[in-house]
Amino acid sequence: MRSRARHTIGRPARKIAGFSAAALVRHGLGEATDWPRVWRAHELERSYDVVIVGGGIHGLAAAYYLASRHGITNVAVLEKGYLGGGGSGRNTAIARSNYLTPEGVAFYDRSLKLYENLSAELNFNIMFSQRGHMTLAHNDSSLRTMRWRAEVNKLQGIESEVIGPEEIKRLAPPIDVSADTRFPILGALYHPPGGIIRHDAVVWGYARGADRYGVQLHQQTEVLGIETSGGQVQKVRTSRGDIATKTVLNCTAGWSSLINDMVGVRAPITTSPLQAAVTEPVKPFLDAVVVSGSLHVYVSQTARGELVFGASVDPFAQYSMRGSLDFIEGLAGNVLTLMPGLSKMRLLRQWGGLCDMTPDYSPLMGTTDVDGFLVDIGWGTYGFKAGPVSGEQMAELIATGRTPALIEPFGIGRFLAGRLVGEKGAASVGH
Amino acid sequence: MMHLDCPWCGYRNVSEFGYLGELRERPDPATTTREEWRAYLYLRRNPAGRLEEGWYHRAGCRRYFEAVRDTTDNTVSETRPPTRHPDGHDEGEHATAGDLDVTSVSV
Ligand SMILES: Cc1cc2nc3c(=O)[nH]c(=O)nc-3n(C[C@H](O)[C@H](O)[C@H](O)COP(=O)(O)OP(=O)(O)OC[C@H]3O[C@@H](n4cnc5c(N)ncnc54)[C@H](O)[C@@H]3O)c2cc1C
Ligand SMILES: [Zn+2]
């Protein structure tokens, strides 16, 4: 609950929505014009205990867990655009934990567990559909990687196994499993608990949850600079004024190098766009999420019936999110190689989002050489699924000052120390 | 499609080229420390704006060159033959894929 009186900008929120079946019926029967706002707007305060830069799933989850688990509520989330306007509102919403390294598997599995309970925790339906996730192998070396992953996964109690073409056909009938294609399918890594989630709902659910604990969410608020003295963060300069704070968490994904630059922290990150596309909706016919590394493509069907297609990141670094015809042409060709029956389907739209790629396809989480400047970045093409666990772990780090064991392997110093966490074999097709 | 002006072949579709990333000073392997070497391998400036970078004309003359590109809108203000080849080749010397770590090309 809020202790200090606060002013609002924009349309003042009368009341924050409390969701219940009765409220749903009431609004459903009415003209549905009077839905209360889900989070509030505020004037910027002069100081906060913690300032989180970036209003995507990572920033919002960290804010939520700081407030709900650790009672740290004097927190601001600063977002230069709108909440979820970065990768968090542009991803293809796949969640899974069948990674390659023991560190990665343990970490992503914790996120899946948090996701399984998140609708109930936030009282907001995130539509997690655990429909199974399948990564196809079209050659011996990828089949070998699948076997390796399956064993690493099983050792940690994760459902994950290699299956053959008949089983693949049974689970996903539109796939062409015949032997006379250019890239015949030899097998697949099948991961039953993987699936898709409504990504916007996760953003809104965490935003609403954080707001209810008193966290301030500031949209249209760009961070322009960070001041330090004596190697310690002191101040954040924003487009709406200065803020005094001793703790800043960088959650800006594709833009994270620019925030790091403000305090002189160097990271092994390059920014590249990842594009995706969606078709018109059709009746449900594809249950599992299907990924092909060799064809650089993945396919899933949403609850609305659209097919969502994703791929690998664009081939050179840039901060532009423009889509390209080149991309969509290549993507369509690859999708049709995989599922020839889709040739009559029409694409509705394509889009791109910025991804902060690291050399080992693992994130960077933890403290830095600058006191009070923490990072939760390097999310590349796989950070949506990790939002809950990163938020939880980063909140614990900020609250206790100790790096939790689960994220210890992912420190920003691992590159200079030569301790990479190589996940390329499990994460190079962006999801 | 975006075009790049290869110093030897002229304007070509960007899909003909391999990307090598931002230009960096390579420390002398004989005298460098491990940390310095790893910093060279991994750390990047990743600027939003002007970037000097290396390219490889993989589906053309198979030669390396440099470009100056604005990473926010992909306008290329300059392309030129290599001035500081990361492997210490002389300017204009014919470097081939075997000479460089071109893993970033194979996308
Ligand atoms: C097409 C596509 C498909 C993907 N598919 C998947 C998938 O299937 N599964 C998966 O797990 N991951 C996927 N990802 C990756 C995932 O989307 C990202 O890793 C994740 O959303 C990162 O979340 P974030 O909160 O860290 O960053 P973002 O959601 O990108 O948020 C960063 C925010 O920081 C803000 N910001 C930047 N600079 C400033 C500033 N100076 N001041 C204030 N605010 C600033 C931005 O406006 C932005 O809103 C995909 C990504 C893309 C683009
Ligand atoms: Zn050429």
Coordinates of C-alpha atoms and ligand atoms in Angstrom, one line a residue:
Chain A
M1 CA 0.0 0.0 0.0
R2 CA 1.1 3.5 -0.8
S3 CA 2.3 5.6 2.2
R4 CA 3.2 8.9 0.5
A5 CA 0.7 11.0 -1.4
R6 CA 1.5 11.0 -5.1
H7 CA 0.4 13.0 -8.1
T8 CA -0.4 11.6 -11.4
I9 CA 0.2 12.7 -15.0
G10 CA -2.1 12.0 -17.9
R11 CA -5.6 10.8 -17.0
P12 CA -5.6 10.1 -13.3
A13 CA -6.4 6.6 -12.4
R14 CA -9.5 6.4 -10.3
K15 CA -9.0 2.9 -9.1
I16 CA -6.7 0.0 -9.9
A17 CA -8.5 -3.0 -11.3
G18 CA -9.2 -5.9 -9.0
F19 CA -10.0 -8.9 -11.2
S20 CA -12.6 -11.4 -10.3
A21 CA -15.3 -13.5 -12.0
A22 CA -17.9 -11.1 -10.8
A23 CA -16.0 -8.1 -12.3
L24 CA -15.7 -9.9 -15.6
V25 CA -19.5 -10.6 -15.8
R26 CA -20.3 -7.0 -14.7
H27 CA -18.0 -5.5 -17.4
G28 CA -19.1 -8.1 -20.0
L29 CA -22.7 -7.3 -19.6
G30 CA -22.2 -3.5 -19.5
E31 CA -20.9 -1.5 -22.4
A32 CA -17.3 -2.5 -21.7
T33 CA -16.2 1.1 -21.8
D34 CA -15.3 1.5 -18.2
W35 CA -12.4 -0.8 -17.6
P36 CA -10.2 0.7 -14.9
R37 CA -6.6 1.3 -15.6
V38 CA -4.3 -1.5 -14.8
W39 CA -1.4 0.6 -13.5
R40 CA -1.0 4.2 -12.5
A41 CA 1.1 7.1 -13.8
H42 CA 3.2 9.3 -11.5
E43 CA 5.3 12.4 -11.3
L44 CA 8.9 11.5 -11.1
E45 CA 10.2 11.6 -7.5
R46 CA 13.6 13.1 -6.6
S47 CA 15.0 9.8 -5.4
Y48 CA 14.4 6.1 -5.3
D49 CA 16.0 3.2 -3.6
V50 CA 16.3 1.3 -6.8
V51 CA 16.0 2.6 -10.4
I52 CA 15.3 0.0 -13.1
V53 CA 16.1 1.0 -16.7
G54 CA 13.8 -0.7 -19.2
G55 CA 10.1 -1.5 -19.0
G56 CA 10.2 -5.0 -20.6
I57 CA 9.6 -8.2 -18.9
H58 CA 13.0 -8.3 -17.2
G59 CA 12.7 -4.9 -15.6
L60 CA 9.1 -5.4 -14.6
A61 CA 9.7 -8.8 -13.1
A62 CA 12.6 -7.6 -11.1
A63 CA 10.5 -4.7 -9.8
Y64 CA 7.7 -7.1 -8.9
Y65 CA 9.9 -9.5 -7.0
L66 CA 11.8 -6.7 -5.2
A67 CA 8.5 -5.4 -3.9
S68 CA 6.6 -8.7 -3.3
R69 CA 9.4 -10.9 -2.0
H70 CA 11.7 -8.4 -0.3
G71 CA 9.5 -5.4 0.7
I72 CA 11.6 -3.0 -1.4
T73 CA 8.9 -0.8 -2.9
N74 CA 10.5 2.6 -3.4
V75 CA 11.4 1.5 -6.9
A76 CA 11.1 3.2 -10.3
V77 CA 10.9 1.5 -13.6
L78 CA 12.0 3.9 -16.4
E79 CA 10.9 3.2 -19.9
K80 CA 11.6 5.5 -22.8
G81 CA 8.7 4.2 -24.9
Y82 CA 5.8 2.1 -23.6
L83 CA 5.9 -0.9 -21.4
G84 CA 6.6 -4.0 -23.4
G85 CA 7.6 -2.0 -26.5
G86 CA 11.0 -3.7 -26.8
G87 CA 11.6 -7.4 -27.3
S88 CA 9.0 -8.3 -24.7
G89 CA 6.2 -7.3 -27.0
R90 CA 7.8 -8.6 -30.1
N91 CA 8.9 -12.1 -29.3
T92 CA 7.5 -15.4 -30.4
A93 CA 6.6 -16.3 -26.9
I94 CA 8.3 -19.7 -26.7
A95 CA 9.2 -21.1 -23.3
R96 CA 11.3 -24.2 -22.7
S97 CA 14.2 -25.5 -20.5
N98 CA 15.9 -28.1 -22.7
Y99 CA 19.2 -26.2 -22.9
L100 CA 22.7 -27.7 -23.3
T101 CA 24.7 -26.8 -20.2
P102 CA 23.8 -27.9 -16.6
E103 CA 23.9 -24.2 -15.6
G104 CA 21.5 -23.2 -18.4
V105 CA 19.1 -26.1 -17.8
A106 CA 18.8 -25.4 -14.1
F107 CA 18.3 -21.7 -14.7
Y108 CA 15.6 -22.0 -17.4
D109 CA 13.8 -24.8 -15.6
R110 CA 13.3 -22.5 -12.6
S111 CA 11.7 -20.0 -15.0
L112 CA 9.4 -22.6 -16.4
K113 CA 8.3 -23.5 -12.8
L114 CA 7.6 -19.9 -12.0
Y115 CA 5.6 -19.5 -15.3
E116 CA 3.5 -22.6 -14.4
N117 CA 2.2 -20.7 -11.4
L118 CA 2.3 -17.2 -12.7
S119 CA -1.3 -16.7 -13.7
A120 CA -2.4 -17.6 -10.2
E121 CA 0.3 -15.5 -8.5
L122 CA -0.5 -12.4 -10.6
N123 CA -4.2 -13.0 -10.9
F124 CA -3.8 -12.4 -14.6
N125 CA -4.2 -15.1 -17.3
I126 CA -0.9 -15.4 -19.1
M127 CA -2.2 -18.3 -21.2
F128 CA 0.7 -20.6 -20.8
S129 CA 0.0 -23.5 -23.1
Q130 CA 2.4 -26.4 -22.5
R131 CA 1.9 -28.0 -25.8
G132 CA 5.3 -29.6 -26.3
H133 CA 8.4 -28.3 -28.1
M134 CA 10.2 -30.2 -30.8
T135 CA 13.6 -29.4 -32.3
L136 CA 14.2 -31.3 -35.6
A137 CA 17.5 -32.8 -36.6
H138 CA 18.3 -33.0 -40.3
N139 CA 21.8 -34.4 -40.0
D140 CA 24.0 -36.5 -37.9
S141 CA 25.8 -33.7 -36.1
S142 CA 22.5 -32.1 -34.9
L143 CA 21.1 -35.5 -33.9
R144 CA 24.2 -35.9 -31.8
T145 CA 23.6 -32.5 -30.1
M146 CA 20.0 -33.6 -29.5
R147 CA 21.1 -36.8 -27.7
W148 CA 23.6 -34.8 -25.7
R149 CA 21.0 -32.3 -24.7
A150 CA 18.5 -35.0 -23.8
E151 CA 21.0 -36.6 -21.5
V152 CA 21.9 -33.3 -19.8
N153 CA 18.2 -32.6 -19.5
K154 CA 17.2 -35.9 -18.0
L155 CA 20.0 -35.8 -15.5
Q156 CA 18.3 -32.7 -14.1
G157 CA 14.9 -34.2 -14.1
I158 CA 13.7 -32.4 -17.2
E159 CA 11.4 -34.2 -19.6
S160 CA 13.4 -34.4 -22.8
E161 CA 14.0 -37.2 -25.3
V162 CA 15.0 -38.0 -28.8
I163 CA 12.2 -39.3 -31.0
G164 CA 12.1 -40.6 -34.5
P165 CA 10.2 -39.5 -37.7
E166 CA 7.0 -41.6 -37.0
E167 CA 6.6 -40.0 -33.6
I168 CA 7.3 -36.6 -35.1
K169 CA 4.6 -37.1 -37.7
R170 CA 2.2 -38.2 -35.0
L171 CA 2.8 -35.1 -32.9
A172 CA 2.9 -32.7 -35.8
P173 CA 1.1 -34.0 -38.9
P174 CA 1.8 -31.1 -41.3
I175 CA 5.5 -31.8 -41.2
D176 CA 7.0 -33.5 -44.3
V177 CA 9.0 -36.4 -42.8
S178 CA 9.6 -38.2 -46.2
A179 CA 13.2 -39.1 -47.0
D180 CA 13.3 -37.5 -50.4
T181 CA 13.4 -33.9 -49.3
R182 CA 16.5 -31.7 -49.4
F183 CA 16.9 -31.9 -45.7
P184 CA 15.4 -35.2 -44.5
I185 CA 14.3 -35.3 -40.9
L186 CA 16.3 -37.9 -38.9
G187 CA 14.8 -37.3 -35.5
A188 CA 13.9 -34.6 -33.0
L189 CA 14.5 -33.5 -29.4
Y190 CA 11.1 -33.6 -27.9
H191 CA 10.4 -31.5 -24.7
P192 CA 6.8 -32.0 -23.5
P193 CA 6.7 -29.1 -20.9
G194 CA 7.8 -26.5 -23.5
G195 CA 5.2 -24.3 -25.1
I196 CA 3.9 -20.8 -25.7
I197 CA 2.7 -18.0 -23.5
R198 CA 0.8 -14.8 -24.1
H199 CA 3.8 -12.4 -24.0
D200 CA 1.9 -9.2 -23.6
A201 CA -0.1 -10.7 -20.7
V202 CA 3.2 -11.4 -18.8
V203 CA 4.3 -7.8 -19.3
W204 CA 0.9 -6.4 -18.1
G205 CA 0.6 -8.9 -15.3
Y206 CA 4.0 -8.0 -13.8
A207 CA 3.3 -4.3 -14.4
R208 CA 0.0 -4.5 -12.6
G209 CA 1.5 -6.6 -9.8
A210 CA 4.4 -4.2 -9.3
D211 CA 2.1 -1.2 -9.3
R212 CA -0.1 -2.8 -6.6
Y213 CA 3.0 -3.0 -4.3
G214 CA 3.7 0.6 -4.8
V215 CA 6.4 0.4 -7.5
Q216 CA 6.3 3.4 -9.9
L217 CA 6.2 2.7 -13.6
H218 CA 7.3 5.6 -15.7
Q219 CA 6.6 5.4 -19.4
Q220 CA 7.9 8.0 -21.9
T221 CA 10.9 8.5 -19.5
E222 CA 14.3 8.1 -21.2
V223 CA 17.5 7.6 -19.3
L224 CA 20.1 10.0 -20.7
G225 CA 23.0 9.6 -18.3
I226 CA 24.2 8.0 -15.1
E227 CA 26.5 9.9 -12.7
T228 CA 28.9 8.1 -10.4
S229 CA 31.4 9.3 -7.8
G230 CA 34.0 7.3 -6.1
G231 CA 33.0 4.4 -8.3
Q232 CA 29.5 4.3 -6.9
V233 CA 26.2 5.2 -8.7
Q234 CA 24.7 8.5 -7.5
K235 CA 22.3 9.9 -10.0
V236 CA 20.3 9.1 -13.1
R237 CA 19.5 11.8 -15.6
T238 CA 16.3 11.3 -17.5
S239 CA 14.2 13.2 -20.0
R240 CA 11.9 14.2 -17.1
G241 CA 14.5 15.3 -14.6
D242 CA 17.2 13.9 -12.3
I243 CA 16.9 11.1 -9.8
A244 CA 19.2 10.4 -6.9
T245 CA 19.7 6.7 -6.3
K246 CA 22.5 4.3 -5.3
T247 CA 21.2 1.3 -7.3
V248 CA 20.6 1.1 -11.0
L249 CA 19.6 -2.1 -12.8
N250 CA 20.1 -2.2 -16.6
C251 CA 17.3 -4.2 -18.2
T252 CA 17.4 -2.7 -21.7
A253 CA 18.3 -5.7 -23.8
G254 CA 19.1 -4.5 -27.4
W255 CA 20.0 -1.0 -26.0
S256 CA 22.0 -2.3 -23.1
S257 CA 25.4 -1.3 -24.5
L258 CA 24.2 2.3 -24.6
I259 CA 23.3 2.3 -20.9
N260 CA 26.6 0.4 -20.0
D261 CA 28.5 3.2 -21.8
M262 CA 27.0 5.8 -19.4
V263 CA 29.1 4.2 -16.6
G264 CA 32.0 2.8 -18.7
V265 CA 31.1 -0.9 -18.3
R266 CA 32.2 -3.0 -21.3
A267 CA 30.3 -6.1 -22.3
P268 CA 30.6 -8.7 -25.1
I269 CA 27.4 -7.6 -26.7
T270 CA 26.3 -6.8 -30.3
T271 CA 22.8 -5.7 -31.2
S272 CA 21.0 -7.3 -34.1
P273 CA 17.4 -7.5 -35.1
L274 CA 15.4 -10.7 -35.1
Q275 CA 12.5 -10.8 -37.4
A276 CA 9.3 -12.8 -37.2
A277 CA 6.0 -13.1 -39.0
V278 CA 2.4 -14.2 -38.5
T279 CA -0.2 -15.7 -40.8
E280 CA -4.0 -15.2 -41.0
P281 CA -5.8 -17.3 -38.4
V282 CA -7.0 -20.8 -39.3
K283 CA -8.5 -23.7 -37.3
P284 CA -6.2 -25.4 -34.9
F285 CA -4.1 -28.1 -36.7
L286 CA -0.6 -27.8 -35.2
D287 CA -0.1 -28.6 -31.5
A288 CA 3.6 -28.7 -30.8
V289 CA 6.1 -25.9 -31.3
V290 CA 8.4 -27.0 -34.2
V291 CA 11.9 -25.8 -34.6
S292 CA 14.4 -26.6 -37.3
G293 CA 18.0 -25.5 -36.9
S294 CA 19.1 -26.5 -40.4
L295 CA 16.3 -24.5 -42.0
H296 CA 16.6 -21.6 -39.6
V297 CA 12.9 -21.5 -38.9
Y298 CA 10.4 -22.3 -36.2
V299 CA 6.6 -22.5 -36.3
S300 CA 3.8 -22.5 -33.7
Q301 CA 0.1 -21.9 -33.8
T302 CA -1.4 -19.4 -31.4
A303 CA -4.6 -19.7 -29.4
R304 CA -6.1 -17.4 -32.0
G305 CA -5.1 -19.8 -34.8
E306 CA -2.4 -17.7 -36.4
L307 CA 0.8 -19.4 -37.3
V308 CA 3.8 -17.6 -35.9
F309 CA 7.2 -18.0 -37.7
G310 CA 10.6 -17.1 -36.3
A311 CA 14.1 -17.4 -37.6
S312 CA 17.7 -16.5 -36.8
V313 CA 18.9 -13.0 -36.2
D314 CA 19.7 -10.7 -39.2
P315 CA 23.2 -11.2 -40.5
F316 CA 24.8 -8.0 -39.3
A317 CA 24.7 -5.8 -36.2
Q318 CA 22.4 -2.8 -36.3
Y319 CA 19.9 -0.8 -34.2
S320 CA 17.3 -0.6 -36.9
M321 CA 14.2 -2.7 -36.6
R322 CA 13.1 -2.6 -40.2
G323 CA 11.8 -5.8 -41.7
S324 CA 13.1 -7.0 -45.1
L325 CA 11.5 -8.7 -48.1
D326 CA 14.6 -10.7 -48.3
F327 CA 14.0 -12.2 -44.9
I328 CA 10.3 -13.0 -45.5
E329 CA 11.1 -14.6 -48.8
G330 CA 13.7 -16.9 -47.3
L331 CA 11.5 -17.7 -44.3
A332 CA 8.5 -18.6 -46.5
G333 CA 10.7 -21.0 -48.5
N334 CA 12.0 -22.7 -45.4
V335 CA 8.5 -23.0 -43.9
L336 CA 7.2 -24.6 -47.1
T337 CA 10.1 -27.1 -47.1
L338 CA 9.1 -28.1 -43.6
M339 CA 5.3 -28.0 -44.1
P340 CA 4.4 -28.0 -47.8
G341 CA 0.7 -27.9 -47.0
L342 CA 0.9 -24.3 -45.9
S343 CA 1.5 -23.0 -49.4
K344 CA -2.0 -21.3 -49.6
M345 CA -1.7 -19.5 -46.3
R346 CA -1.3 -15.7 -46.3
L347 CA 1.0 -13.7 -44.1
L348 CA -0.6 -11.0 -42.1
R349 CA 2.4 -9.1 -40.9
Q350 CA 6.1 -9.2 -40.2
W351 CA 8.2 -7.3 -37.6
G352 CA 11.5 -7.1 -36.0
G353 CA 12.9 -6.6 -32.5
L354 CA 16.4 -5.8 -31.2
C355 CA 18.4 -8.6 -29.6
D356 CA 21.5 -8.2 -27.5
M357 CA 23.7 -11.1 -28.7
T358 CA 26.5 -12.6 -26.6
P359 CA 29.3 -14.8 -27.9
D360 CA 28.2 -17.9 -25.9
Y361 CA 24.4 -17.4 -26.3
S362 CA 24.1 -17.0 -22.5
P363 CA 23.0 -13.9 -20.6
L364 CA 24.9 -11.5 -18.4
M365 CA 23.5 -11.1 -14.9
G366 CA 24.9 -9.6 -11.7
T367 CA 27.1 -6.8 -10.3
T368 CA 29.7 -4.9 -12.3
D369 CA 32.9 -3.0 -11.5
V370 CA 30.8 0.1 -10.8
D371 CA 29.2 -0.1 -7.3
G372 CA 25.4 0.0 -7.5
F373 CA 25.3 -0.7 -11.3
L374 CA 23.9 -4.1 -12.0
V375 CA 23.0 -5.7 -15.3
D376 CA 20.4 -8.2 -16.5
I377 CA 21.2 -8.2 -20.2
G378 CA 22.6 -10.3 -23.0
W379 CA 19.2 -11.8 -23.6
G380 CA 19.7 -12.3 -27.3
T381 CA 16.8 -14.2 -28.8
Y382 CA 15.9 -16.2 -25.8
G383 CA 15.1 -13.8 -22.9
F384 CA 11.3 -14.0 -22.8
K385 CA 11.3 -17.4 -21.2
A386 CA 13.8 -16.2 -18.6
G387 CA 11.9 -13.1 -17.4
P388 CA 10.5 -14.7 -14.2
V389 CA 13.7 -16.3 -13.0
S390 CA 15.9 -13.4 -13.8
G391 CA 13.5 -11.0 -12.0
E392 CA 13.4 -13.3 -9.0
Q393 CA 17.2 -13.8 -8.8
M394 CA 18.2 -10.1 -9.6
A395 CA 15.7 -9.0 -6.9
E396 CA 17.4 -11.3 -4.4
L397 CA 20.8 -10.0 -5.4
I398 CA 19.7 -6.4 -4.9
A399 CA 18.0 -7.1 -1.6
T400 CA 20.7 -9.3 0.0
G401 CA 23.9 -8.1 -1.7
R402 CA 24.8 -11.7 -2.5
T403 CA 24.7 -13.3 -5.9
P404 CA 22.4 -16.3 -5.8
A405 CA 24.0 -19.6 -6.9
L406 CA 21.6 -20.0 -9.8
I407 CA 22.9 -16.9 -11.7
E408 CA 26.5 -17.0 -10.4
P409 CA 27.8 -18.7 -13.6
F410 CA 26.3 -15.9 -15.7
G411 CA 28.4 -13.0 -14.4
I412 CA 29.7 -10.3 -16.8
G413 CA 33.3 -11.1 -15.8
R414 CA 33.2 -14.7 -17.2
F415 CA 34.5 -13.6 -20.6
L416 CA 37.7 -12.1 -19.3
A417 CA 38.0 -15.1 -16.9
G418 CA 37.6 -17.5 -19.8
R419 CA 34.5 -19.4 -18.3
L420 CA 31.9 -19.3 -21.1
V421 CA 28.5 -20.9 -20.8
G422 CA 28.2 -22.2 -24.3
E423 CA 24.5 -22.5 -25.3
K424 CA 24.9 -22.1 -29.1
G425 CA 23.9 -25.7 -29.7
A426 CA 20.6 -25.0 -27.9
A427 CA 19.8 -21.4 -28.8
S428 CA 21.1 -20.4 -32.2
V429 CA 17.7 -20.4 -33.9
G430 CA 16.2 -17.4 -32.1
H431 CA 13.7 -18.5 -29.5
Chain B
M1 CA 17.6 -4.7 -50.6
M2 CA 20.5 -2.8 -49.0
H3 CA 23.5 -2.5 -51.2
L4 CA 27.2 -2.4 -50.4
D5 CA 29.9 -0.8 -52.6
C6 CA 32.7 -3.4 -52.8
P7 CA 35.9 -1.5 -53.6
W8 CA 36.6 -4.1 -56.3
C9 CA 33.2 -5.1 -57.7
G10 CA 31.0 -2.1 -57.1
Y11 CA 27.4 -2.1 -55.7
R12 CA 26.0 -5.5 -54.9
N13 CA 23.2 -6.8 -52.7
V14 CA 24.2 -7.1 -49.1
S15 CA 23.3 -10.8 -49.1
E16 CA 26.5 -11.4 -51.2
F17 CA 28.6 -10.3 -48.2
G18 CA 29.7 -11.8 -45.0
Y19 CA 29.9 -9.7 -41.9
L20 CA 33.0 -9.5 -39.8
G21 CA 31.9 -6.9 -37.2
E22 CA 33.6 -3.8 -35.8
L23 CA 37.3 -3.2 -36.4
R24 CA 39.5 -3.8 -33.4
E25 CA 43.2 -3.5 -32.7
R26 CA 44.6 -7.0 -32.3
P27 CA 47.1 -7.3 -29.5
D28 CA 50.4 -9.0 -30.3
P29 CA 49.9 -12.7 -29.4
A30 CA 53.5 -12.9 -28.3
T31 CA 53.3 -10.3 -25.6
T32 CA 49.6 -10.0 -24.8
T33 CA 48.0 -11.1 -21.5
R34 CA 45.1 -13.6 -21.4
E35 CA 42.7 -10.9 -20.2
E36 CA 43.8 -8.6 -23.0
W37 CA 43.4 -11.3 -25.6
R38 CA 39.9 -12.2 -24.3
A39 CA 38.9 -8.6 -24.3
Y40 CA 40.0 -8.4 -27.9
L41 CA 38.0 -11.6 -28.7
Y42 CA 34.8 -10.8 -26.9
L43 CA 34.3 -7.1 -25.9
R44 CA 32.5 -4.8 -28.4
R45 CA 31.6 -1.2 -28.4
N46 CA 28.3 -1.9 -30.2
P47 CA 27.6 1.8 -30.9
A48 CA 24.3 3.2 -32.1
G49 CA 25.6 5.4 -34.8
R50 CA 28.9 5.5 -36.8
L51 CA 30.7 2.1 -36.9
E52 CA 33.8 1.1 -38.7
E53 CA 33.5 -2.5 -39.6
G54 CA 34.9 -5.3 -41.7
W55 CA 33.1 -7.2 -44.6
Y56 CA 33.9 -10.1 -46.8
H57 CA 32.7 -10.3 -50.4
R58 CA 31.8 -14.0 -50.1
A59 CA 29.8 -14.4 -53.3
G60 CA 32.0 -12.1 -55.3
C61 CA 35.7 -11.4 -55.4
R62 CA 36.2 -13.1 -52.0
R63 CA 38.2 -10.1 -50.7
Y64 CA 38.0 -8.2 -47.4
F65 CA 37.2 -4.6 -47.1
E66 CA 36.0 -2.0 -44.6
A67 CA 32.9 0.1 -44.4
V68 CA 31.7 3.0 -42.3
R69 CA 28.0 2.5 -41.5
D70 CA 25.4 4.2 -39.3
T71 CA 24.0 1.3 -37.3
T72 CA 20.7 3.2 -36.6
D73 CA 19.6 3.5 -40.3
N74 CA 22.2 1.5 -42.2
T75 CA 23.4 4.3 -44.4
V76 CA 27.0 3.5 -45.6
S77 CA 29.1 6.6 -45.9
E78 CA 32.3 4.9 -47.1
T79 CA 33.8 1.6 -48.2
R80 CA 37.5 1.1 -48.7
P81 CA 40.1 -1.6 -49.0
P82 CA 41.4 -2.9 -45.7
T83 CA 43.6 -0.4 -43.9
R84 CA 44.3 -2.5 -40.8
H85 CA 43.8 -6.1 -41.4
P86 CA 43.3 -7.9 -38.1
D87 CA 45.9 -10.5 -39.1
G88 CA 48.5 -8.0 -40.0
H89 CA 48.3 -8.3 -43.8
D90 CA 49.5 -5.4 -45.9
E91 CA 46.9 -3.2 -47.4
G92 CA 45.4 -4.7 -50.5
E93 CA 47.0 -8.1 -50.0
H94 CA 44.7 -10.9 -51.1
A95 CA 43.3 -12.3 -47.9
T96 CA 41.1 -15.4 -48.1
A97 CA 38.6 -16.9 -45.7
G98 CA 41.2 -19.3 -44.3
D99 CA 43.1 -16.4 -42.8
L100 CA 40.5 -15.1 -40.5
D101 CA 38.0 -16.3 -38.0
V102 CA 34.9 -16.1 -40.2
T103 CA 32.5 -17.9 -37.9
S104 CA 30.3 -14.9 -37.9
V105 CA 29.9 -15.2 -41.7
S106 CA 28.2 -18.6 -41.6
V107 CA 24.8 -17.5 -40.6
Ligands
LIG1 C1 11.2 -11.6 -33.1 C2 11.7 -12.1 -31.7 C3 11.3 -13.3 -31.3 C4 11.8 -13.8 -30.0 N1 11.3 -15.0 -29.6 C5 11.6 -15.4 -28.3 C6 11.1 -16.6 -27.9 O1 10.3 -17.3 -28.5 N2 11.4 -17.0 -26.6 C7 12.2 -16.3 -25.8 O2 12.5 -16.7 -24.7 N3 12.7 -15.1 -26.2 C8 12.4 -14.6 -27.5 N4 12.9 -13.4 -27.9 C9 13.8 -12.7 -27.1 C10 13.1 -11.8 -26.1 O3 12.0 -11.1 -26.7 C11 14.0 -10.8 -25.3 O4 15.2 -11.5 -24.9 C12 13.3 -10.3 -24.1 O5 12.1 -9.7 -24.5 C13 14.1 -9.2 -23.4 O6 13.4 -8.6 -22.5 P1 13.9 -7.4 -21.7 O7 12.8 -7.0 -20.7 O8 15.2 -7.6 -21.2 O9 14.1 -6.3 -22.8 P2 13.0 -5.5 -23.8 O10 11.7 -6.1 -23.7 O11 13.7 -5.3 -25.1 O12 12.9 -4.1 -23.0 C14 14.0 -3.2 -23.0 C15 13.3 -1.8 -22.8 O13 14.3 -0.8 -22.5 C16 13.8 0.4 -23.0 N5 14.9 1.3 -23.1 C17 16.0 1.3 -24.0 N6 16.8 2.3 -23.7 C18 16.3 3.1 -22.8 C19 16.6 4.3 -22.1 N7 17.8 4.9 -22.4 N8 15.8 4.8 -21.1 C20 14.7 4.1 -20.8 N9 14.3 2.9 -21.4 C21 15.1 2.4 -22.4 C22 13.3 0.0 -24.4 O14 12.4 0.9 -24.9 C23 12.6 -1.4 -24.1 O15 11.2 -1.2 -23.8 C24 12.6 -13.0 -29.2 C25 12.9 -11.7 -29.6 C26 12.5 -11.2 -30.9 C27 12.9 -9.8 -31.3
ZN2 ZN 34.0 -7.8 -54.4

